Coordinates of C-alpha atoms in Angstrom, one line a residue:
M1 CA 102.1 111.5 106.4
K2 CA 98.9 112.9 107.7
T3 CA 99.0 116.0 105.5
I4 CA 101.2 118.2 103.6
H5 CA 100.4 121.1 106.0
G6 CA 103.5 122.3 107.8
M7 CA 103.8 122.9 111.5
L8 CA 100.5 121.6 112.7
L9 CA 102.2 118.5 114.1
L10 CA 103.9 120.4 116.8
G11 CA 100.6 121.9 117.9
C12 CA 99.1 118.5 118.2
S13 CA 101.9 116.4 119.6
A14 CA 100.3 116.6 123.0
L15 CA 96.8 116.1 121.9
A16 CA 94.2 115.7 124.6
L17 CA 90.6 114.6 124.3
A18 CA 89.6 118.1 123.1
G19 CA 92.1 117.7 120.4
C20 CA 93.3 120.4 118.0
G21 CA 89.8 120.4 116.4
A22 CA 89.4 119.6 112.8
D23 CA 92.5 121.5 112.0
D24 CA 94.4 118.8 113.9
V25 CA 95.7 117.1 110.7
A26 CA 99.4 116.4 111.0
S27 CA 100.1 112.7 111.6
P28 CA 101.6 111.6 114.8
G29 CA 104.1 109.8 112.6
A30 CA 105.4 113.1 111.2
G31 CA 108.8 113.8 112.7
S32 CA 108.9 110.4 114.4
I33 CA 112.6 110.2 113.9
V34 CA 113.4 108.1 116.9
I35 CA 111.4 104.9 116.8
N36 CA 111.5 102.5 119.8
N37 CA 110.1 99.1 118.7
P38 CA 109.9 96.0 120.8
T39 CA 112.4 93.2 120.2
P40 CA 111.1 91.6 117.0
T41 CA 109.6 88.2 117.0
P42 CA 111.5 85.9 114.6
T43 CA 110.0 85.9 111.1
P44 CA 107.6 83.1 110.5
T45 CA 109.2 81.6 107.4
P46 CA 112.7 80.5 106.7
T47 CA 115.1 82.5 104.5
P48 CA 115.9 81.1 101.2
T49 CA 119.3 79.4 100.6
S50 CA 121.9 82.1 99.9
G51 CA 123.8 82.3 96.7
T52 CA 121.1 81.1 94.4
V53 CA 121.1 84.3 92.2
T54 CA 123.8 85.3 89.7
A55 CA 124.0 88.9 88.4
A56 CA 123.0 89.4 84.8
A57 CA 125.8 90.4 82.5
S58 CA 124.3 93.7 81.6
C59 CA 121.2 95.9 82.1
P60 CA 118.3 95.2 79.7
S61 CA 116.8 97.6 77.3
T62 CA 113.7 99.5 78.4
G63 CA 112.5 100.4 74.9
G64 CA 112.8 104.0 76.1
V65 CA 115.3 105.6 78.6
T66 CA 118.7 104.1 79.1
L67 CA 119.5 102.5 82.4
T68 CA 122.8 103.1 84.1
N69 CA 124.8 99.9 84.8
D70 CA 126.0 100.5 88.4
G71 CA 127.7 97.2 88.8
V72 CA 126.9 94.3 91.1
I73 CA 125.3 94.2 94.6
T74 CA 125.5 91.3 96.9
S75 CA 122.7 89.9 99.0
P76 CA 122.1 86.7 100.9
E77 CA 120.3 85.5 97.8
G78 CA 123.5 85.9 95.7
T79 CA 124.5 88.7 93.3
W80 CA 122.4 91.1 91.3
R81 CA 123.1 93.5 88.4
V82 CA 122.1 97.1 89.5
C83 CA 120.3 99.0 86.8
T84 CA 119.6 102.6 87.9
L85 CA 116.7 104.6 86.5
P86 CA 117.4 108.2 85.4
A87 CA 116.0 111.1 87.5
L88 CA 113.5 111.7 84.7
V89 CA 111.8 109.0 82.7
D90 CA 110.8 111.3 79.8
V91 CA 109.7 108.6 77.3
S92 CA 107.5 105.5 77.8
S93 CA 109.8 102.7 79.1
A94 CA 109.4 99.2 80.4
L95 CA 111.3 97.4 83.2
P96 CA 111.4 93.7 82.1
K97 CA 111.8 90.8 84.5
V98 CA 115.4 89.6 84.0
A99 CA 117.1 87.0 86.2
G100 CA 119.7 88.6 88.3
V101 CA 118.6 92.2 87.8
L102 CA 117.4 94.8 90.3
Y103 CA 116.2 98.2 89.4
R104 CA 117.4 101.2 91.5
L105 CA 115.8 104.5 92.4
N106 CA 118.7 106.8 93.2
G107 CA 116.9 109.7 94.9
R108 CA 113.6 111.0 93.4
V109 CA 112.6 109.6 90.0
D110 CA 109.9 111.5 88.0
V111 CA 107.7 109.7 85.5
G112 CA 107.0 112.3 82.8
C113 CA 106.7 116.1 83.3
D114 CA 103.8 117.6 85.2
G115 CA 101.2 118.7 82.7
G116 CA 99.4 121.0 85.1
F117 CA 95.8 121.4 86.4
S118 CA 94.3 120.6 83.0
A119 CA 95.8 118.8 80.1
P120 CA 97.8 121.4 78.2
T121 CA 97.0 122.1 74.5
A122 CA 98.9 124.1 71.8
A123 CA 96.4 126.9 72.3
K124 CA 96.8 126.8 76.1
P125 CA 100.2 125.4 76.9
F126 CA 101.4 124.8 80.4
A127 CA 104.8 126.4 81.1
T128 CA 107.2 124.7 83.5
T129 CA 110.7 125.6 84.4
T130 CA 111.3 122.9 87.0
A131 CA 114.7 121.3 86.8
S132 CA 113.3 117.8 86.5
C133 CA 111.6 118.7 83.2
G134 CA 114.5 120.6 81.7
G135 CA 112.8 124.0 81.6
R136 CA 110.3 122.8 78.9
T137 CA 107.1 124.4 77.8
L138 CA 104.6 121.7 77.4
T139 CA 102.0 122.0 74.6
A140 CA 100.6 118.6 75.5
D141 CA 100.9 116.0 78.2
T142 CA 104.1 114.1 78.0
N143 CA 102.0 110.9 78.2
V144 CA 104.9 108.8 79.6
T145 CA 104.0 105.4 80.9
L146 CA 106.4 103.4 83.1
T147 CA 105.6 99.7 82.7
I148 CA 106.9 97.3 85.3
D149 CA 106.7 93.6 84.6
P150 CA 105.5 90.9 87.0
G151 CA 108.2 89.7 89.4
V152 CA 110.4 92.9 89.0
I153 CA 112.1 94.2 92.2
V154 CA 112.8 97.9 92.4
Y155 CA 114.8 99.3 95.4
G156 CA 115.2 102.8 96.6
E157 CA 118.5 104.2 97.9
N158 CA 118.5 107.5 99.6
G159 CA 121.3 109.9 98.6
S160 CA 121.4 113.7 98.8
E161 CA 117.6 113.4 98.6
P162 CA 115.2 110.5 99.5
A163 CA 114.4 107.9 96.9
W164 CA 110.8 108.0 95.7
L165 CA 108.9 107.5 92.5
A166 CA 106.7 110.4 91.4
V167 CA 104.2 109.7 88.6
N168 CA 103.3 113.2 87.5
R169 CA 100.0 114.6 86.1
G170 CA 99.6 113.6 82.5
N171 CA 101.6 110.3 82.9
K172 CA 101.0 106.8 84.1
I173 CA 102.4 103.8 85.9
S174 CA 101.6 100.3 84.7
A175 CA 102.8 98.0 87.5
T176 CA 100.8 94.9 87.1
G177 CA 102.1 91.9 88.9
T178 CA 100.5 88.5 89.2
A179 CA 99.5 86.4 92.2
S180 CA 102.6 84.2 91.7
A181 CA 104.9 87.1 90.6
P182 CA 104.2 90.3 92.5
I183 CA 106.1 93.5 91.9
I184 CA 108.2 94.5 94.9
F185 CA 109.3 98.0 95.8
T186 CA 111.8 98.0 98.7
S187 CA 114.9 99.5 100.2
V188 CA 118.6 98.9 99.6
Q189 CA 118.9 97.6 103.1
N190 CA 116.3 94.9 102.3
V191 CA 118.7 93.8 99.5
T192 CA 121.9 93.8 101.4
R193 CA 120.6 93.0 104.9
P194 CA 123.3 94.7 107.0
S195 CA 123.7 94.0 110.6
G196 CA 120.7 95.3 112.5
F197 CA 118.2 94.8 109.6
D198 CA 115.3 92.7 110.8
D199 CA 111.5 92.4 110.9
S200 CA 111.1 95.8 112.6
A201 CA 112.9 97.8 109.9
Q202 CA 111.1 100.9 108.4
G203 CA 111.6 104.3 106.9
Q204 CA 114.5 103.4 104.7
W205 CA 113.3 105.1 101.5
G206 CA 110.4 107.2 100.3
G207 CA 107.7 105.3 98.5
V208 CA 105.5 105.6 95.4
V209 CA 103.5 108.8 94.8
L210 CA 100.7 109.1 92.2
L211 CA 99.7 112.6 91.2
G212 CA 96.5 113.3 89.4
R213 CA 93.9 115.9 88.4
G214 CA 91.1 115.0 90.8
V215 CA 89.3 117.6 92.9
V216 CA 91.1 118.5 96.2
T217 CA 90.6 120.8 99.1
D218 CA 92.9 122.7 101.4
C219 CA 94.7 124.5 98.5
N220 CA 98.3 125.5 98.3
Y221 CA 97.5 127.2 95.0
G222 CA 94.2 128.5 93.7
S223 CA 90.9 128.1 95.7
T224 CA 88.0 125.7 96.0
A225 CA 85.6 128.6 95.5
A226 CA 87.1 129.2 92.0
A227 CA 87.6 125.5 91.3
T228 CA 91.3 126.0 90.8
C229 CA 92.6 124.2 93.9
E230 CA 96.0 122.5 93.8
R231 CA 98.2 121.0 96.5
D232 CA 101.9 120.4 96.7
T233 CA 103.6 117.2 97.9
E234 CA 107.0 118.6 98.6
G235 CA 108.0 122.0 99.8
A236 CA 111.2 122.0 97.7
V237 CA 112.0 124.0 94.6
N238 CA 111.2 121.0 92.5
K239 CA 107.6 120.7 93.4
A240 CA 105.2 117.7 92.9
V241 CA 101.8 119.3 92.4
F242 CA 98.4 117.6 92.1
G243 CA 94.8 118.6 91.8
G244 CA 92.4 119.5 89.0
A245 CA 88.7 119.0 88.1
D246 CA 88.8 115.4 86.8
N247 CA 87.7 112.7 89.4
T248 CA 87.9 110.1 86.6
Y249 CA 91.6 110.7 86.2
N250 CA 93.7 107.7 85.2
A251 CA 97.1 107.5 86.9
G252 CA 97.6 103.9 85.7
T253 CA 97.6 100.5 87.4
M254 CA 99.1 99.1 90.5
K255 CA 98.1 95.4 91.0
Y256 CA 99.7 92.6 92.9
V257 CA 102.3 95.0 94.4
Q258 CA 104.3 95.0 97.7
I259 CA 105.9 98.2 99.1
R260 CA 108.3 97.5 101.9
Y261 CA 110.2 99.6 104.5
S262 CA 109.2 102.9 103.1
G263 CA 108.4 106.3 104.6
F264 CA 110.5 109.5 104.7
V265 CA 110.2 112.9 106.3
L266 CA 110.7 115.4 103.4
S267 CA 110.3 118.4 105.7
N268 CA 108.2 119.4 108.7
G269 CA 104.7 117.9 108.3
K270 CA 105.6 116.5 104.8
E271 CA 106.1 112.8 104.8
L272 CA 105.9 109.9 102.3
Q273 CA 104.3 106.6 103.0
S274 CA 104.2 103.3 101.0
L275 CA 101.6 104.7 98.6
T276 CA 100.6 108.3 98.4
A277 CA 97.7 108.9 96.1
E278 CA 97.0 112.5 95.4
G279 CA 94.1 113.7 93.3
I280 CA 93.9 110.4 91.4
G281 CA 90.6 109.4 89.9
T282 CA 88.4 106.3 89.3
G283 CA 90.2 105.6 86.1
T284 CA 93.2 104.5 88.2
T285 CA 93.3 100.7 89.0
L286 CA 94.4 99.8 92.5
E287 CA 94.1 96.1 93.6
Y288 CA 96.0 93.6 95.6
F289 CA 98.4 96.0 97.4
Q290 CA 100.5 95.2 100.5
S291 CA 102.2 97.9 102.6
V292 CA 104.9 96.5 104.9
N293 CA 106.5 98.5 107.7
S294 CA 105.9 102.0 106.5
S295 CA 107.3 104.5 109.0
D296 CA 104.3 106.7 108.3
D297 CA 100.9 105.6 106.9
G298 CA 100.3 102.4 105.1
A299 CA 98.6 104.4 102.3
E300 CA 97.3 108.0 102.2
F301 CA 94.8 109.4 99.8
F302 CA 94.4 113.2 99.2
G303 CA 91.2 114.2 97.4
G304 CA 90.1 112.9 94.0
A305 CA 88.2 109.7 93.8
V306 CA 89.4 106.1 94.4
N307 CA 88.1 102.6 94.0
F308 CA 90.3 100.1 95.8
K309 CA 89.9 96.4 96.4
H310 CA 92.2 94.1 98.4
Y311 CA 94.4 96.4 100.5
I312 CA 96.7 95.0 103.2
A313 CA 98.7 97.2 105.6
V314 CA 101.0 95.6 108.1
N315 CA 103.0 97.5 110.8
A316 CA 102.3 101.0 109.7
D317 CA 103.9 103.3 112.2
D318 CA 101.3 105.9 111.9
D319 CA 97.8 105.2 110.4
S320 CA 97.1 102.1 108.4
L321 CA 94.7 103.9 106.1
D322 CA 94.6 107.7 106.0
V323 CA 92.0 109.6 103.9
D324 CA 91.9 113.4 103.4
T325 CA 91.0 116.6 101.7
G326 CA 87.7 115.8 99.9
L327 CA 88.4 112.2 98.9
Q328 CA 85.5 110.3 97.4
G329 CA 86.7 106.8 98.3
N330 CA 85.4 103.2 98.1
F331 CA 87.5 100.5 99.7
Q332 CA 86.6 96.8 99.9
Y333 CA 88.4 93.8 101.3
V334 CA 90.7 95.8 103.7
L335 CA 93.0 94.1 106.1
L336 CA 94.8 96.4 108.6
L337 CA 97.2 94.8 111.1
Q338 CA 99.3 96.8 113.5
R339 CA 102.3 95.7 115.6
S340 CA 102.2 95.7 119.4
R341 CA 102.8 99.1 120.9
G342 CA 103.3 100.6 117.4
G343 CA 101.3 102.8 115.1
D344 CA 98.5 105.2 115.6
A345 CA 94.9 104.8 114.3
M346 CA 94.0 102.0 111.9
V347 CA 91.9 104.6 110.0
E348 CA 92.1 108.4 110.1
A349 CA 89.7 110.4 108.1
D350 CA 89.3 114.2 107.7
S351 CA 89.3 117.0 105.3
N352 CA 91.8 119.3 107.0
G353 CA 89.3 121.2 109.1
L354 CA 88.0 123.4 106.2
E355 CA 84.3 122.7 106.8
T356 CA 83.3 125.3 104.2
D357 CA 85.3 123.6 101.5
T358 CA 83.6 121.2 99.1
P359 CA 83.4 118.4 98.2
R360 CA 83.0 117.0 101.7
Q361 CA 85.0 113.8 102.1
K362 CA 82.9 110.7 101.5
T363 CA 84.5 107.4 102.2
V364 CA 83.0 103.9 102.4
I365 CA 85.1 101.0 103.8
A366 CA 83.5 97.6 103.4
D367 CA 84.4 94.0 104.2
F368 CA 87.3 94.9 106.5
T369 CA 89.2 93.4 109.4
M370 CA 91.3 95.7 111.6
V371 CA 93.5 94.3 114.4
Q372 CA 95.5 96.0 117.0
P373 CA 97.2 93.5 119.4
A374 CA 96.1 92.7 122.9
V375 CA 99.0 94.4 124.6
S376 CA 99.1 95.8 128.1
S377 CA 98.9 99.4 127.1
N378 CA 97.1 101.4 124.4
N379 CA 98.4 100.8 120.9
E380 CA 97.2 104.1 119.3
A381 CA 98.9 107.4 119.9
N382 CA 97.8 111.0 119.2
D383 CA 94.5 109.9 117.5
L384 CA 93.5 108.4 120.8
A385 CA 91.3 105.7 119.3
S386 CA 91.6 103.0 116.7
L387 CA 89.4 104.9 114.2
L388 CA 89.4 108.7 114.2
I389 CA 86.9 110.6 112.0
R390 CA 86.9 114.4 112.1
G391 CA 86.7 117.6 110.0
N392 CA 84.7 117.7 106.9
A393 CA 84.4 113.9 106.6
D394 CA 81.5 111.5 106.1
V395 CA 82.5 107.9 106.7
T396 CA 80.4 104.7 106.2
L397 CA 81.6 101.3 107.6
V398 CA 80.1 98.1 106.3
N399 CA 80.6 94.4 107.1
G400 CA 83.5 95.0 109.4
V401 CA 85.5 93.5 112.3
I402 CA 87.4 95.8 114.6
N403 CA 89.5 93.8 117.1
T404 CA 91.3 96.2 119.4
P405 CA 90.7 94.9 123.0
N406 CA 93.0 97.3 124.8
N407 CA 92.0 100.5 122.9
E408 CA 89.1 102.8 122.5
C409 CA 87.5 101.9 119.2
L410 CA 86.0 105.1 117.8
R411 CA 86.6 108.8 118.2
L412 CA 84.6 111.5 116.4
N413 CA 85.7 115.1 116.4
G414 CA 82.9 117.6 115.8
T415 CA 83.8 121.0 114.3
G416 CA 81.8 123.4 112.1
T417 CA 78.1 123.7 111.1
T418 CA 78.0 120.1 109.8
P419 CA 80.7 118.1 111.6
A420 CA 82.0 114.7 110.6
T421 CA 79.5 111.9 110.4
L422 CA 79.6 108.1 110.8
K423 CA 77.3 105.4 109.6
A424 CA 77.8 101.7 110.3
Y425 CA 76.1 98.5 109.1
S426 CA 77.0 95.0 110.3
V427 CA 80.1 96.1 112.1
V428 CA 81.3 94.4 115.3
M429 CA 83.9 95.8 117.7
S430 CA 86.0 94.4 120.6
C431 CA 87.2 97.4 122.5
N432 CA 88.4 98.4 126.0
S433 CA 85.8 99.5 128.5
T434 CA 85.7 103.1 127.3
K435 CA 84.9 102.2 123.7
Y436 CA 84.1 105.7 122.5
L437 CA 85.6 109.2 122.6
G438 CA 84.4 112.6 121.4
S439 CA 86.2 115.9 121.0
G440 CA 85.3 119.3 119.7
S441 CA 81.5 119.6 119.7
Y442 CA 81.1 115.8 120.0
T443 CA 80.9 113.9 123.2
A444 CA 81.6 110.2 123.7
A445 CA 77.8 109.8 123.8
N446 CA 77.5 111.4 120.3
T447 CA 80.0 108.9 119.0
Q448 CA 78.2 106.0 120.6
S449 CA 74.9 107.2 119.1
Q450 CA 76.3 107.4 115.6
F451 CA 77.7 103.9 115.7
G452 CA 74.4 102.6 117.0
S453 CA 75.2 99.3 118.7
G454 CA 72.1 97.2 118.6
S455 CA 70.8 98.7 115.4
N456 CA 71.8 98.0 111.8
N457 CA 73.3 94.7 113.1
N458 CA 76.1 96.5 114.9
N459 CA 77.7 95.2 118.1
D460 CA 80.1 97.1 120.3
A461 CA 80.5 94.2 122.8
F462 CA 81.6 91.5 120.4
T463 CA 83.8 88.7 121.5
S464 CA 86.3 88.1 118.7
T465 CA 87.2 84.5 117.6
L466 CA 89.5 85.4 114.8
T467 CA 91.9 82.7 113.8
S468 CA 95.4 83.1 112.3
T469 CA 95.2 86.8 113.4
F470 CA 92.7 87.9 110.8
V471 CA 90.6 84.9 109.5
N472 CA 86.9 84.8 110.6
G473 CA 86.1 82.4 113.4
T474 CA 82.9 81.0 114.7
N475 CA 81.5 84.3 116.1
E476 CA 82.4 86.4 113.0
S477 CA 80.8 83.8 110.8
G478 CA 77.6 84.1 112.8
V479 CA 77.1 87.7 111.9
A480 CA 74.9 88.5 109.0
A481 CA 76.3 90.8 106.3
Y482 CA 74.6 94.0 105.2
T483 CA 72.7 93.3 102.1
G484 CA 72.6 96.9 100.7
L485 CA 76.3 97.3 100.0
T486 CA 75.9 97.6 96.2
T487 CA 73.4 100.4 96.6
L488 CA 76.3 102.5 98.1
S489 CA 78.3 102.1 94.9
S490 CA 78.2 99.8 91.9
F491 CA 82.0 99.3 92.5
F492 CA 81.3 97.1 95.5
T493 CA 80.8 93.3 95.2
A494 CA 77.9 92.0 97.3
A495 CA 79.3 89.9 100.2
T496 CA 77.6 87.3 102.3
Y497 CA 79.9 87.7 105.3
I498 CA 81.6 90.4 107.4
G499 CA 85.3 90.9 107.7
A500 CA 88.1 90.8 105.0
V501 CA 88.6 87.0 105.1
K502 CA 85.6 84.8 105.2
D503 CA 87.2 81.5 106.4
A504 CA 90.2 79.2 105.9
S505 CA 89.0 78.6 102.3
D506 CA 89.2 82.3 101.4
T507 CA 92.8 82.8 100.2
W508 CA 92.7 86.1 98.3
Y509 CA 95.7 87.3 100.4
K510 CA 98.0 84.4 99.6
G511 CA 100.7 84.0 97.1
W512 CA 101.4 87.7 96.2
T513 CA 102.2 88.8 99.8
C514 CA 105.2 88.3 102.1
N515 CA 105.1 87.1 105.7
N516 CA 106.2 88.9 108.8
A517 CA 105.8 88.5 112.6
T518 CA 102.6 90.5 112.6
G519 CA 100.9 88.7 109.7
A520 CA 101.7 85.3 108.3
F521 CA 100.0 85.3 104.9
G522 CA 101.0 81.8 103.8
S523 CA 103.8 83.0 101.6
T524 CA 106.9 80.9 100.8
Y525 CA 109.1 83.8 101.9
S526 CA 109.5 86.5 104.6
C527 CA 109.3 90.2 104.0
T528 CA 112.9 90.5 105.1
V529 CA 114.2 88.6 102.1
L530 CA 113.9 88.8 98.3
P531 CA 112.2 86.1 96.2
T532 CA 114.6 84.4 93.8
T533 CA 112.1 83.4 91.1

């Protein structure tokens, strides 16, 4: 999903260099119903022996809501007990790791009731009449926490509505896996593996949505001028609203998590991706997260403030990282890998073209490696370059490797009194001969000037020697890192190298990830199968 704004996609589907200006915000992935992927390369690791799992006799207790026992499902790994979550988790509950148990999202599942723009109080309650919350009037946040134990597998199954998990304002998720036992969110097809399911699968359920009270722009309700701005995830009667005035908001924890085969078109211009973070704050913990084969973005962030370390996106069919609407974002150790002839930009940044709205988006991406394959034709789509920065967005790139030899590397779109800006420090790029694009008030020369090859240790004519697709080789190791990273934010860890993976001894991506044809991460299992321990 590029944005929650409705019909802009149609106006931008034939985007030319002039673009749609900073209002060009709908993702190319929006409405990508027909997907033509190349014949997949066989997965790089063998599947486990079938029949090793036996379904548990019953569903476990959550200590809160009651799970529905929906019988047994068969997969190549064996049989599993299906335990379905209710549509509303209205008390704090835990999903324990139990051998032979899978947890099921049957359509949308809400964690708690939406407490509104600010935490409601008895003196100032927040009234809600949404069906998901039973017409309640809230005199306080429901403060529901959904805890998911290491090694748990949750799958989504679309029914009359798409399957997705919505963690509403005033509630939390605690999904803390471990390096050896990650938490996996996936699709029912990944469980049963019907004929035709393979390494190219995508868009089979919704994803995970975190809704918070951070500051957002481009309001569906209220206004930025009055500091009452809110946005809506879904255009249905049962809304999922986010926004507020608290950029320290805590939506919980997601750590050592995989989200596979997600992405769903809710309505025109309204799509879900693996992770959709909306108005969350710095109190939220995001670490060690892998997005696999999202039919939209790998992850998208709308406003608020986020600190995120160790993010991997593989085979996103739109943008690998999408940041919007006033986000104040810090990302470190970022690995973005796109499949041949699939996907759009590796990074798309904007603030929906509302240049008068504040806060301006400010995003720093540090210690990153971004790879688009060396194919015979351009890999990116409507964004026209591997990184697109536009609208009311200020982006800083630090200690990075961009390896996209058949594509233009950077496009800046200039609109408004103070257009988007780019700063780069110790960033090397392998691009096609064009390298830079401009649109709106920016020319390609403006984009080239802002990158500044030859200054700040930047190089736009770099020869990549990456090994194993994303591990630094000799040339990458020879580039000095920017020493001022921690001055940009105390969140960052000072690094002595560029790129996401220093060398063969740097294994932060191993153990908790799954392998596929685009990225072999040293796992014992492929993304197309389920781990049995």
